[in-house]
Tab-separated table of C-alpha atoms and ligand atoms in Angstrom:
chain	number	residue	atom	x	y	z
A	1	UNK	CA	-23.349	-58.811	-15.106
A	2	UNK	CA	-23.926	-57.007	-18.731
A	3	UNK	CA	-26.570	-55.161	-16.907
A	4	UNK	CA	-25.048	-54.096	-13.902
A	5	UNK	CA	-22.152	-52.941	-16.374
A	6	UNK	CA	-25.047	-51.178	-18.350
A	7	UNK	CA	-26.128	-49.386	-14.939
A	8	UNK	CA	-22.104	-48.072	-14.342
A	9	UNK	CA	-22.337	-46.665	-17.994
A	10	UNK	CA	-25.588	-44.652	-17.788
A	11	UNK	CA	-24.453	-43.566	-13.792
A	12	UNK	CA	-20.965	-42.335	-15.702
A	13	UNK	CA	-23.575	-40.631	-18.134
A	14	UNK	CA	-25.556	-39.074	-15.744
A	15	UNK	CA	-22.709	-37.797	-13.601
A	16	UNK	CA	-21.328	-36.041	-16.171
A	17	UNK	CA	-24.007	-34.264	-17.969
A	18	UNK	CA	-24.603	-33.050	-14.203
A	19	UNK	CA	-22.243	-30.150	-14.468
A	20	UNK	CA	-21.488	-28.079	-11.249
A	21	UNK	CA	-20.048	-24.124	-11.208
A	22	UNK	CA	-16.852	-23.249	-11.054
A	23	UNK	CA	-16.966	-20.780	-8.263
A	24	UNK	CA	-13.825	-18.037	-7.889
A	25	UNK	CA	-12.589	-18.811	-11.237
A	26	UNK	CA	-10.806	-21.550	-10.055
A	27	UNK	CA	-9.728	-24.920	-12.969
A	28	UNK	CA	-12.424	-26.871	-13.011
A	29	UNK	CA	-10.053	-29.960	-12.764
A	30	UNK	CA	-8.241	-30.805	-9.245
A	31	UNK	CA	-4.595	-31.339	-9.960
A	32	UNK	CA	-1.644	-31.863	-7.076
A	33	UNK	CA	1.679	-31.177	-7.449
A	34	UNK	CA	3.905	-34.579	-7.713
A	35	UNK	CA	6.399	-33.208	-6.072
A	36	UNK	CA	4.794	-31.719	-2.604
A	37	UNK	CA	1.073	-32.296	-3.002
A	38	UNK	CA	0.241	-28.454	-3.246
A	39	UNK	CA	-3.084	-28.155	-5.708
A	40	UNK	CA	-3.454	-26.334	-8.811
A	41	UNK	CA	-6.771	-24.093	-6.875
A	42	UNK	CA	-4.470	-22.467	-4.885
A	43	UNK	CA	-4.680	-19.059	-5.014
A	44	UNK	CA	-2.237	-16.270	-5.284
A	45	UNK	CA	-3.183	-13.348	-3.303
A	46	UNK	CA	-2.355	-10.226	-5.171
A	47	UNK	CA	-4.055	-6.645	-5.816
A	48	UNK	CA	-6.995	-8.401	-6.346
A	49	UNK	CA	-7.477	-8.619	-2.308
A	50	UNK	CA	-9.194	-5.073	-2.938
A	51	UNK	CA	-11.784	-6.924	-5.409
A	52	UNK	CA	-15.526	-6.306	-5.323
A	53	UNK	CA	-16.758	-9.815	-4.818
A	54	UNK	CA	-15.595	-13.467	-4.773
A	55	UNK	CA	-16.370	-14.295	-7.873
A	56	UNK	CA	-14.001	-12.614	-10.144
A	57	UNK	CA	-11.065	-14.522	-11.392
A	58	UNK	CA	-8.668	-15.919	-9.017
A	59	UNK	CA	-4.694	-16.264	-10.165
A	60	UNK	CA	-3.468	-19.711	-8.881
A	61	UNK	CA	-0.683	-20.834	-8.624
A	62	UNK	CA	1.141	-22.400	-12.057
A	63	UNK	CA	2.011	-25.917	-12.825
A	64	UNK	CA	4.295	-27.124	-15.121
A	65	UNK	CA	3.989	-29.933	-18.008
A	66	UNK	CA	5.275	-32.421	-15.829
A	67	UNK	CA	2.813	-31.621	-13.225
A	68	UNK	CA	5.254	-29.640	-10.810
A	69	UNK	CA	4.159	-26.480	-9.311
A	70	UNK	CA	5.940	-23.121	-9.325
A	71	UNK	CA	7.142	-22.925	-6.029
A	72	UNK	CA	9.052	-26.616	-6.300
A	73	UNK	CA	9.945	-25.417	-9.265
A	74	UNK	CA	11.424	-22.542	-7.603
A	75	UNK	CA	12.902	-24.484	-4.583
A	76	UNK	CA	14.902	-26.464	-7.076
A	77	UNK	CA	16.617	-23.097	-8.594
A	78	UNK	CA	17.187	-21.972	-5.105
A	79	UNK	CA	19.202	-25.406	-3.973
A	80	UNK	CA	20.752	-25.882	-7.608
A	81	UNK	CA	21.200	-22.545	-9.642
A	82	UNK	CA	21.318	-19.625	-7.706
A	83	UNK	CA	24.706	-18.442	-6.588
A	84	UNK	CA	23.920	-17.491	-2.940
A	85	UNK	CA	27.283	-16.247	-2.582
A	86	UNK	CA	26.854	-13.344	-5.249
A	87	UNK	CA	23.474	-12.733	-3.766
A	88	UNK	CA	24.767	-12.327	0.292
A	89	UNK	CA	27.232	-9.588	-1.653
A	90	UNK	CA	24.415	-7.504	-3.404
A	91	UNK	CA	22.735	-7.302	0.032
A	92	UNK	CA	25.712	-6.290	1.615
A	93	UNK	CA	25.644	-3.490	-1.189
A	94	UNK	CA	22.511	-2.495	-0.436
A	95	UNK	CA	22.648	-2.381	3.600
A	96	UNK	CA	25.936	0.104	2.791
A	97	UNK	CA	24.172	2.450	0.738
A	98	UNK	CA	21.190	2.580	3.635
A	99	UNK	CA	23.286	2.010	6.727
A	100	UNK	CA	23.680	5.355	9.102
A	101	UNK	CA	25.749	5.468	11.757
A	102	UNK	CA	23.941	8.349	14.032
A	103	UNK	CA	22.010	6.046	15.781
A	104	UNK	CA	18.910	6.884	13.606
A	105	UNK	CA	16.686	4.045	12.229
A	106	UNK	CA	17.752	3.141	8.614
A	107	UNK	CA	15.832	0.373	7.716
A	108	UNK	CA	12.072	-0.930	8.535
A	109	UNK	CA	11.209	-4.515	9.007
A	110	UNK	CA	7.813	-5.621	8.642
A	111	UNK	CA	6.577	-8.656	11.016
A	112	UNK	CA	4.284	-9.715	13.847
A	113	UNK	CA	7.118	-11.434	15.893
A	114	UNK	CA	6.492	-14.613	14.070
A	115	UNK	CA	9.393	-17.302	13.208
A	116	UNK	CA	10.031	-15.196	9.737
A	117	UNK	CA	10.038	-11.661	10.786
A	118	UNK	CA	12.490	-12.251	14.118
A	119	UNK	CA	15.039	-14.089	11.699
A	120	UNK	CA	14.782	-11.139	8.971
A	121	UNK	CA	14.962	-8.165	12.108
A	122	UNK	CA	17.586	-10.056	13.520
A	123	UNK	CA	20.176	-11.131	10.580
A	124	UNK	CA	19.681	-7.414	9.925
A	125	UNK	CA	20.804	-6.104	13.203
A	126	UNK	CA	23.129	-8.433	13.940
A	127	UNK	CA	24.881	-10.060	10.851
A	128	UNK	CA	24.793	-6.851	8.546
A	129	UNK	CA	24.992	-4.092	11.003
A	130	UNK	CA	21.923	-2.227	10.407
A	131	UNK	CA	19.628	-0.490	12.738
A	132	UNK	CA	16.373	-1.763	12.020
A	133	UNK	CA	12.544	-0.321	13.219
A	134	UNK	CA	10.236	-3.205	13.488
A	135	UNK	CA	6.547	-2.539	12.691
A	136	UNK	CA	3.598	-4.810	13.479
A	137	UNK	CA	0.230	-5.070	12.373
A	138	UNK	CA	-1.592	-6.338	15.636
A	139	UNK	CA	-3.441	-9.666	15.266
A	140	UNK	CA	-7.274	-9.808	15.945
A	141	UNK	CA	-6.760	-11.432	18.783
A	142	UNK	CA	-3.541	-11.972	20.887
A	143	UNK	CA	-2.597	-15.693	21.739
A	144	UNK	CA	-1.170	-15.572	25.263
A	145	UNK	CA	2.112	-17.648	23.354
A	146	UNK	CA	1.719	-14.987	20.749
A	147	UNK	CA	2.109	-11.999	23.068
A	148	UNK	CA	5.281	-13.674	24.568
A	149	UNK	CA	7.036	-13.993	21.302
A	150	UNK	CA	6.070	-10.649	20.243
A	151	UNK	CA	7.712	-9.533	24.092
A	152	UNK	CA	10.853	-12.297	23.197
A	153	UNK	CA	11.208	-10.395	20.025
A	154	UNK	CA	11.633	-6.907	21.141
A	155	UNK	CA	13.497	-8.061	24.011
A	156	UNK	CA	16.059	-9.207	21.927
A	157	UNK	CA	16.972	-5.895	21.401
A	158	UNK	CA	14.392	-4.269	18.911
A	159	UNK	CA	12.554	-0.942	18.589
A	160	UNK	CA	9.272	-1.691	17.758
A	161	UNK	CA	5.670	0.152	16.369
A	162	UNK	CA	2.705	-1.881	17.336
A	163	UNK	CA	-0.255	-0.894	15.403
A	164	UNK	CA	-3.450	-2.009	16.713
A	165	UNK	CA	-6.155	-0.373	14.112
A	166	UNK	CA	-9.295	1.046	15.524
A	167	UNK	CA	-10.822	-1.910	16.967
A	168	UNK	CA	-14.851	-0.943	16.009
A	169	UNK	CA	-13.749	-0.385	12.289
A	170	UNK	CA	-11.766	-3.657	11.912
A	171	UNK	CA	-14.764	-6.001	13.606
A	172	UNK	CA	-16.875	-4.445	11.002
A	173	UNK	CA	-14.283	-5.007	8.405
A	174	UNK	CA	-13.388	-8.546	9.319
A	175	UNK	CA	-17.454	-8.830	9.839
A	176	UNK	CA	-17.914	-8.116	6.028
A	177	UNK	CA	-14.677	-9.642	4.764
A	178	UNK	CA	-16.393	-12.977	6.133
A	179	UNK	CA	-20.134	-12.474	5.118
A	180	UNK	CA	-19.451	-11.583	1.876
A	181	UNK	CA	-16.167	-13.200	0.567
A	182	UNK	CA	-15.914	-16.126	3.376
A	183	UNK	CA	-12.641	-14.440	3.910
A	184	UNK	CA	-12.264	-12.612	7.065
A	185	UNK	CA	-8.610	-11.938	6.798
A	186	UNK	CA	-8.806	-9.775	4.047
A	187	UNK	CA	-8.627	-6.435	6.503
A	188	UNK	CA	-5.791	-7.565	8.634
A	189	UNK	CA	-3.525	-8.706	5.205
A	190	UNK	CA	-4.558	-5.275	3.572
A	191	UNK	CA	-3.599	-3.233	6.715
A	192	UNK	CA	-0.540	-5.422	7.162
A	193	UNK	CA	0.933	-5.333	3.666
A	194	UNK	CA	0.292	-1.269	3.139
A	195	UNK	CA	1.451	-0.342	6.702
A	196	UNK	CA	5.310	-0.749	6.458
A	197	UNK	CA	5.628	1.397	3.822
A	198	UNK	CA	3.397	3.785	5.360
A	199	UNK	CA	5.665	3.651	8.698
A	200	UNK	CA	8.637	4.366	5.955
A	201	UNK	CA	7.185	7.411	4.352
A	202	UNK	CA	6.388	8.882	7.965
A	203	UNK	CA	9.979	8.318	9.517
A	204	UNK	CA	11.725	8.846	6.170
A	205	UNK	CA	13.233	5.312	6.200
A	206	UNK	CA	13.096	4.262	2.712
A	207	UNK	CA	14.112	1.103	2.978
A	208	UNK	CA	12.233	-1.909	4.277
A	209	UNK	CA	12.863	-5.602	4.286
A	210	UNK	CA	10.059	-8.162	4.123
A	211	UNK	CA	10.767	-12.304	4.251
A	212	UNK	CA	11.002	-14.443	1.766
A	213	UNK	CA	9.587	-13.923	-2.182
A	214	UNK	CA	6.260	-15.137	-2.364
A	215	UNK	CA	7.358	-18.454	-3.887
A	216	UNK	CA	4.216	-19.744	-5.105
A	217	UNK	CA	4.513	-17.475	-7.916
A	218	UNK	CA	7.571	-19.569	-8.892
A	219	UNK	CA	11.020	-18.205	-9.562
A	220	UNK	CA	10.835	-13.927	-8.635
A	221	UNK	CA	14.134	-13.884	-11.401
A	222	UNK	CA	16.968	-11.706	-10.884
A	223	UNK	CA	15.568	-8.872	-10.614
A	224	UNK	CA	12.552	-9.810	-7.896
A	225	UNK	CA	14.525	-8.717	-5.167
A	226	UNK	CA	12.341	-6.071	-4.516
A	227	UNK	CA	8.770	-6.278	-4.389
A	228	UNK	CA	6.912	-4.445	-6.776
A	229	UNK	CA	5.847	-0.806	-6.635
A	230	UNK	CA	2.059	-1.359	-8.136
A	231	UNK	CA	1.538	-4.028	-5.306
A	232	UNK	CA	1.991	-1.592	-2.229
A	233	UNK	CA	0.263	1.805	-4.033
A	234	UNK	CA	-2.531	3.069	-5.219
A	235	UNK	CA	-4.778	6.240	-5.044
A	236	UNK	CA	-7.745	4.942	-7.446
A	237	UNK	CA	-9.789	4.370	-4.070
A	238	UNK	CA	-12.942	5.202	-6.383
A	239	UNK	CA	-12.491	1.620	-7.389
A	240	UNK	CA	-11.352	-0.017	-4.166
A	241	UNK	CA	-13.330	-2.337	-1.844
A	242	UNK	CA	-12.803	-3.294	1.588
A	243	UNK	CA	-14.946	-6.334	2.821
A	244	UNK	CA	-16.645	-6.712	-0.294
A	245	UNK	CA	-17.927	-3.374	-0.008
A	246	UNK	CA	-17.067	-0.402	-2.030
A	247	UNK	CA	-15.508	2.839	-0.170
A	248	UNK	CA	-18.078	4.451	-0.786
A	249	UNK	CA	-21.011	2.572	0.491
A	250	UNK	CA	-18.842	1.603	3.712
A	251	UNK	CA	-18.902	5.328	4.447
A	252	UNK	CA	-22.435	5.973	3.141
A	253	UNK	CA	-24.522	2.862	4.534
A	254	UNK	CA	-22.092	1.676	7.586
A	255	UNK	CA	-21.176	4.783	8.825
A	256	UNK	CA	-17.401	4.176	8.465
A	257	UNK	CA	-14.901	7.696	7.440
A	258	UNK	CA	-12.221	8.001	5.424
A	259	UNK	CA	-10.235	8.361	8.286
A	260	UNK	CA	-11.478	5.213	8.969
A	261	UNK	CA	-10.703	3.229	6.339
A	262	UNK	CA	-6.977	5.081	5.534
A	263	UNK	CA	-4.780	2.742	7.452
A	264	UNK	CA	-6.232	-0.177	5.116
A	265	UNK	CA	-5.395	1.853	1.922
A	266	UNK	CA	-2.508	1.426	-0.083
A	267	UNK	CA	0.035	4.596	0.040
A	268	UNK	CA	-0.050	7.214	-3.365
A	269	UNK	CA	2.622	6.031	-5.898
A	270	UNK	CA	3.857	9.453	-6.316
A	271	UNK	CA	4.745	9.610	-2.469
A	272	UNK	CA	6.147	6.826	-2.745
A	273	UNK	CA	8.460	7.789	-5.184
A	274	UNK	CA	8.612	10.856	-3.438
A	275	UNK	CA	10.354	9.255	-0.778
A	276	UNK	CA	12.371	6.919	-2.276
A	277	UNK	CA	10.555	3.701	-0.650
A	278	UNK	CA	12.273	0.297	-1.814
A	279	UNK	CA	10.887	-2.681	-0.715
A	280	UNK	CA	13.385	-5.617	-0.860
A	281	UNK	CA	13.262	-9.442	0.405
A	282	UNK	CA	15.786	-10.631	2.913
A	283	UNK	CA	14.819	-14.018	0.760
A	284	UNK	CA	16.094	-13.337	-2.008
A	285	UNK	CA	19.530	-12.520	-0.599
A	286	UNK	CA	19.739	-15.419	1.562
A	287	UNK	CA	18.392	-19.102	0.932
A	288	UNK	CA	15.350	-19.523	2.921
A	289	UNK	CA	14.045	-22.434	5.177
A	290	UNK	CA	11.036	-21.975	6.701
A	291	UNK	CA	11.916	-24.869	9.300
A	292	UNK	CA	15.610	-22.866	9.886
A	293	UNK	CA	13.951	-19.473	10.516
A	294	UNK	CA	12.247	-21.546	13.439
A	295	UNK	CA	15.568	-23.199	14.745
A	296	UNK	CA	17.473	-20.016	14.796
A	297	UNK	CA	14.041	-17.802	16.314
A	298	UNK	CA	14.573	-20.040	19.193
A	299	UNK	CA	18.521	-19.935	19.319
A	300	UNK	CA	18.344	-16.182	18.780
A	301	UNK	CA	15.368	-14.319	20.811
A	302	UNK	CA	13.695	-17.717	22.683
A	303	UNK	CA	11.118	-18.199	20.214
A	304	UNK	CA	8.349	-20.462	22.024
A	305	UNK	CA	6.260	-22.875	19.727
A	306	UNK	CA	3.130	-23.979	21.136
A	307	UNK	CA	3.287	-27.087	23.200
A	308	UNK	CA	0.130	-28.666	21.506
A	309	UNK	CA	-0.269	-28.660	17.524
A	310	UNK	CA	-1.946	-26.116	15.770
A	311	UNK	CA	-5.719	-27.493	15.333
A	312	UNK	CA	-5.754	-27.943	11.044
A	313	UNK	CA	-2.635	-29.175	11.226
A	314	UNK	CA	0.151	-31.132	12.891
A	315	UNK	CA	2.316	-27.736	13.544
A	316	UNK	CA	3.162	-25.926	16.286
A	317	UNK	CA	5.325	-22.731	15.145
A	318	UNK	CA	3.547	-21.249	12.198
A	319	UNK	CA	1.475	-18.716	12.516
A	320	UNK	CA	0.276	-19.006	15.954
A	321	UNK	CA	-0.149	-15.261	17.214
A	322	UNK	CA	-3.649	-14.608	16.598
A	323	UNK	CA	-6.219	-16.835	17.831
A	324	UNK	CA	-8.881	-16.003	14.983
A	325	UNK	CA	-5.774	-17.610	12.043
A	326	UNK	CA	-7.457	-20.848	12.147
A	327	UNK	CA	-10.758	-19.758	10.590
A	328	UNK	CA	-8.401	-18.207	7.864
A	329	UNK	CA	-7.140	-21.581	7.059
A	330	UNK	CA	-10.834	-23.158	7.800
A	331	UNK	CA	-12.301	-20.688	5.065
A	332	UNK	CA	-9.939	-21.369	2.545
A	333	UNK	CA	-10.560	-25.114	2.763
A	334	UNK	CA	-14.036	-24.981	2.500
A	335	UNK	CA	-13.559	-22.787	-1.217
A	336	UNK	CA	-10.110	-24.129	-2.208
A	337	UNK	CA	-9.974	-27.109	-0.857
A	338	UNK	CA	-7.301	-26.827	0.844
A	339	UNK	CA	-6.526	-26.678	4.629
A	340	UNK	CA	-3.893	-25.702	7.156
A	341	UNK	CA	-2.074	-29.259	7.057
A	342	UNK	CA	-1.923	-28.887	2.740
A	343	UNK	CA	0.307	-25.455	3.187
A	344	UNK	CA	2.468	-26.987	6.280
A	345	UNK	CA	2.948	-29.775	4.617
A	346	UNK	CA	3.893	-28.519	1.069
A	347	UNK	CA	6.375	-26.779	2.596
A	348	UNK	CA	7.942	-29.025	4.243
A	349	UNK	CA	7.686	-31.168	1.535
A	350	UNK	CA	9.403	-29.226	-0.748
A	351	UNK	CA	11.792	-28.329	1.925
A	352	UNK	CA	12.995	-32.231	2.152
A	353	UNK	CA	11.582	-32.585	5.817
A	354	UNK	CA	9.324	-34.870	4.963
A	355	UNK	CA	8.255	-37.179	2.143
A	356	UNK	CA	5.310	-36.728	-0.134
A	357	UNK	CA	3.435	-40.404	1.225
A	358	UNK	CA	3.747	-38.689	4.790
A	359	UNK	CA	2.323	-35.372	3.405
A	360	UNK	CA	-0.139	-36.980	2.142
A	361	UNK	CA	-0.985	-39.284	5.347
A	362	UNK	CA	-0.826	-35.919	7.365
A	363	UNK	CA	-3.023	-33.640	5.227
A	364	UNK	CA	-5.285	-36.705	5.701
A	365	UNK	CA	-5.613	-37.049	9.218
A	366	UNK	CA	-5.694	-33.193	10.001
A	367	UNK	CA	-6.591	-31.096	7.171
A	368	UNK	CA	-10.236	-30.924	7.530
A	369	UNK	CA	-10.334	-30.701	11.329
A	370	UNK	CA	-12.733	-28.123	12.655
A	371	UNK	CA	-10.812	-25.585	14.792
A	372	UNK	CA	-12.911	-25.538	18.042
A	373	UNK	CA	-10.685	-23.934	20.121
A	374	UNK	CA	-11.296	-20.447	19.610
A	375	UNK	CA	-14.640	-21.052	17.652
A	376	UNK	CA	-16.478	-18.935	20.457
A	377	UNK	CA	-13.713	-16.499	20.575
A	378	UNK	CA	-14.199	-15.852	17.164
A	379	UNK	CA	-17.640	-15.525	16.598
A	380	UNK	CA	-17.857	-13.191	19.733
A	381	UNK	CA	-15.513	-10.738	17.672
A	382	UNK	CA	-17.941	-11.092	14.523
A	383	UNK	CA	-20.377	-10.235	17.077
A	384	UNK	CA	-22.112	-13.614	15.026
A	385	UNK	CA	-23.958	-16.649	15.835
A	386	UNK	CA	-23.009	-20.178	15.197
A	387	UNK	CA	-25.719	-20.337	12.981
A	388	UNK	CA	-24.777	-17.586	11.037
A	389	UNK	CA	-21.228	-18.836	10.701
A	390	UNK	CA	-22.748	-22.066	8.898
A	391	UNK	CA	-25.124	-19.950	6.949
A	392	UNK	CA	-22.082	-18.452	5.291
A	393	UNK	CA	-19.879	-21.273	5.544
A	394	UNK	CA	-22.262	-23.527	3.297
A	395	UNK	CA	-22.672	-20.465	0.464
A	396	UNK	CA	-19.399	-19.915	-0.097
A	397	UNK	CA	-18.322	-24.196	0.131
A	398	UNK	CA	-16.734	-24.958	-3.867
A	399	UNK	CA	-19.479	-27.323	-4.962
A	400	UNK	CA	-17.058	-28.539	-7.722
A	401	UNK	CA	-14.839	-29.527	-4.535
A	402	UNK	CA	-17.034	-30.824	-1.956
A	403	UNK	CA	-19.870	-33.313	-2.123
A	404	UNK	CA	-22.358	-34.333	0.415
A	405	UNK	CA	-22.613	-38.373	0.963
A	406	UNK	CA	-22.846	-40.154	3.940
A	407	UNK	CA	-24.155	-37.049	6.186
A	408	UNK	CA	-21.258	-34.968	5.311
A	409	UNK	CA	-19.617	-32.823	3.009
A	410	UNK	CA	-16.172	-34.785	1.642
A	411	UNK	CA	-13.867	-33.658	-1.065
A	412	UNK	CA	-14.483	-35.355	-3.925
A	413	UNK	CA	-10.816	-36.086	-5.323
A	414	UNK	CA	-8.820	-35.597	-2.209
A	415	UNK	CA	-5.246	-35.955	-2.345
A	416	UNK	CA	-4.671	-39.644	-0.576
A	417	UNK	CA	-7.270	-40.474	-3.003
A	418	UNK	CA	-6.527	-37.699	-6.477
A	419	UNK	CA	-7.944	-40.181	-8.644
A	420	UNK	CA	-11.497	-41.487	-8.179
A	421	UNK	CA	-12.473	-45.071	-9.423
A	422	UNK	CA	-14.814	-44.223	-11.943
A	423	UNK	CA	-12.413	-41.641	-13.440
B	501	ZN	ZN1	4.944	-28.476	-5.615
C-alpha cells in the first residue's frame, strides 16, 4: 500500500517536471465557463488574422472571478440591463438620417444568405423601411442547401453582389492559410470582413449593417454600436501577411500581384473617412437570438436547414453554405481544443435552450467527430493529399491539450471530465 502510494507521488513528480509548450499563446491552464461550458483558449479573432505566423499571442476570450466568461456575462446585460426599447429608437434615428426615397440603395448588408444575414437584410427592408444592397463573399465551395438559401434569400426580394474572388489566388491562399497556420479560413474571413465596406466606398453607400456584436468580447458598451474603424482599414500592407506569408514574398516567390491580393486587403482609413463609411450592428439595436434569427429565416424567406446534422456537431442551421466550414471547426479543435459542438452548444447554452449537463453530454458525443463528408472535396481544392493533411494536422495539434494514450490523441481535461483525478 505505502509503496504503491510512494509510486502515485513520484508519477505526480514526474508528470509535472515534464513541462509541455504553450503553443499560440494560449493559458497554459484549461478553464470552462460555469455557466455555458465555453473555454478560456478560445480565441478572439481580431487584426491579428493578418499575423505572420501562429505563434504570436492569441487574445481569448475573458473570464471573470467567478469563472463566467464574457459573452454570458454579456447575455446577462442584454436580458437584464439594457433598455431595448431606447435602443430600437436610436436605430430608427439612424435608418432616418440614411434612408432615401429615390429608389437608390442606402444601406449595405453584409452576409452569405445564412440564418443571421437574411434576418438583418430583412428587418431592414421590411420593419425599418430601408433599401438595402446585400453583398456576399462566396464560400469555397457551394453546398447544394447552401446555394438554395442564398437563391431563398434574394428571392425574398433582395438586390444582391456575389463576389466570388479569383478562384487560382484563393486555392493558393486557403493552401497556405492551412500549411502554415492550420487555419485555412483565414482568406475567406479577410476577404469577407474588408469587402462590405469596399462595396460601400464604390456605390457611395456609407452605411452598412453587420449582425450581432461579437459577444465573446463581452459587453461592446454603449457606444459599440458601430464596429470599429481600425478593424476594417489599413494601408501598412508592408507589414501585412496573407497565409502566413508576407505580401511581398506572395508576389515575389508565388507569383501572386497586387491585383491579386487587393480584394483581401483592408480599405485606406483616409477613404474611408473620405466617404463617410459607418459600420453599425443590427445587434446592438435589437436583442439577438441566434436560435430566433433561424425561426424567423424560415417564416420570412423559407430558410432550409439541413435535414441531417452538421458532422462536429448536433446542428443543422449554422453555418452550412460552404462545404469546406467543417475543416474550419476541425482545425480549431485540434489547436484550441475546441470543436463545432463547444460553439453550438455555448450558445445555446447561454441562450437558455439547453442546460449546461446536456452541453456537456453533446460536446461529448460530437465534438471530436472527424468530418468525412467533404474530406475529399476538400483536399481536392488544396490540391493536397491525405497524407499531407495529417502531416499538418499533427504539427499544429496543442500538445498542452491533447495527449496520445490508448492509440489516440484525447484531450487531456475535457469538459465532461475538467478535472482529472490526479489533479
Ligand atoms: Zn460562458
Amino acid at each position: 500500500m505505502a509503496e504503491n502510494r510512494l509510486e502515485d507521488v513520484n508519477h505526480q513528480q514526474t508528470e509535472q517536471v515534464e513541462v509541455v509548450d504553450v503553443p499560440y499563446g494560449l493559458p497554459r491552464e484549461v478553464k470552462y465557463c460555469t455557466k455555458c461550458i465555453i473555454s478560456n483558449q478560445r480565441p478572439l479573432a481580431k487584426k491579428s488574422e493578418f499575423k505572420h505566423n501562429s505563434n504570436s499571442a492569441t487574445e481569448t476570450i475573458d473570464f471573470d472571478e467567478t469563472g463566467v466568461c464574457a459573452a454570458c456575462r454579456y447575455h446577462e446585460k442584454k436580458t437584464n440591463q439594457i433598455d431595448w426599447q431606447e435602443r430600437e429608437k436610436l436605430l430608427w434615428d439612424l435608418c432616418d438620417k440614411y434612408r432615401k426615397s429615390d429608389g437608390s440603395h442606402d444601406c449595405i448588408v453584409s452576409g452569405s444568405g445564412g440564418k443571421d444575414s437574411v434576418m438583418v437584410a430583412h428587418l431592414l427592408k421590411y420593419k425599418y423601411k430601408m433599401n438595402p444592397l446585400t453583398v456576399t463573399w462566396a464560400p469555397h465551395m457551394y453546398t447544394e442547401v447552401g446555394w438554395r438559401n442564398m437563391q431563398h434569400w434574394i428571392g425574398a426580394g433582395f438586390d444582391n453582389i456575389l463576389f466570388h474572388p479569383n478562384g487560382k489566388v484563393h486555392k493558393l491562399l486557403t493552401k497556405l492559410a492551412f500549411e502554415n497556420l492550420l487555419h485555412p479560413f483565414q482568406p475567406f474571413i479577410l476577404g469577407q470582413k474588408n469587402l462590405a465596406p469596399k462595396i460601400a466606398a464604390k456605390f457611395d453607400i456609407p452605411l452598412v449593417f453587420y449582425g450581432e456584436p461579437g459577444v465573446d468580447y463581452g459587453d461592446p458598451g454603449n457606444d459599440g454600436a458601430q464596429r470599429k474603424k481600425h478593424y476594417h482599414t489599413g494601408a501598412d500592407y508592408d507589414k501585412m501577411c496573407l497565409g502566413g506569408v508576407p505580401i511581398k514574398e506572395l508576389i515575389e516567390k508565388h507569383g501572386a500581384s497586387m491585383t491579386d491580393l487587393k480584394a483581401y486587403l483592408p480599405i485606406d482609413p483616409e477613404e474611408y473617412d473620405q466617404k463617410g463609411i459607418q459600420v453599425h450592428y443590427l445587434g446592438w439595436y435589437v436583442k439577438w437570438d441566434p436560435q430566433e434569427a433561424y425561426y424567423y429565416a424560415v417564416e420570412h424567406i423559407g430558410f432550409e436547414a439541413n435535414t441531417e446534422r452538421t458532422e462536429g456537431s448536433y446542428s443543422k442551421y449554422s453555418s452550412i453554405d460552404d462545404k469546406s466550414d467543417p475543416f474550419h471547426y476541425y482545425t480549431q479543435l485540434v489547436k484550441f481544443g475546441i470543436g463545432r459542438a463547444t460553439y453550438d452548444a455555448a450558445q445555446e447554452c447561454r441562450n437558455n435552450k439547453i442546460t449546461r449537463e446536456e452541453a456537456v453530454a453533446l460536446v461529448k458525443k460530437f465534438d471530436q467527430e472527424f468530418p468525412k463528408k467533404y474530406f475529399q472535396d476538400f483536399l481536392d481544392y488544396l490540391g493536397i493529399t491525405e497524407g499531407r493533411f495529417l502531416e499538418c494536422i499533427e504539427k499544429f495539434r496543442n500538445k498542452n491539450l491533447w495527449e496520445f494514450a490508448d492509440g489516440t490523441w484525447k484531450l487531456k481535461k475535457p469538459v465532461w471530465v475538467e478535472k482529472r483525478n490526479d489533479e
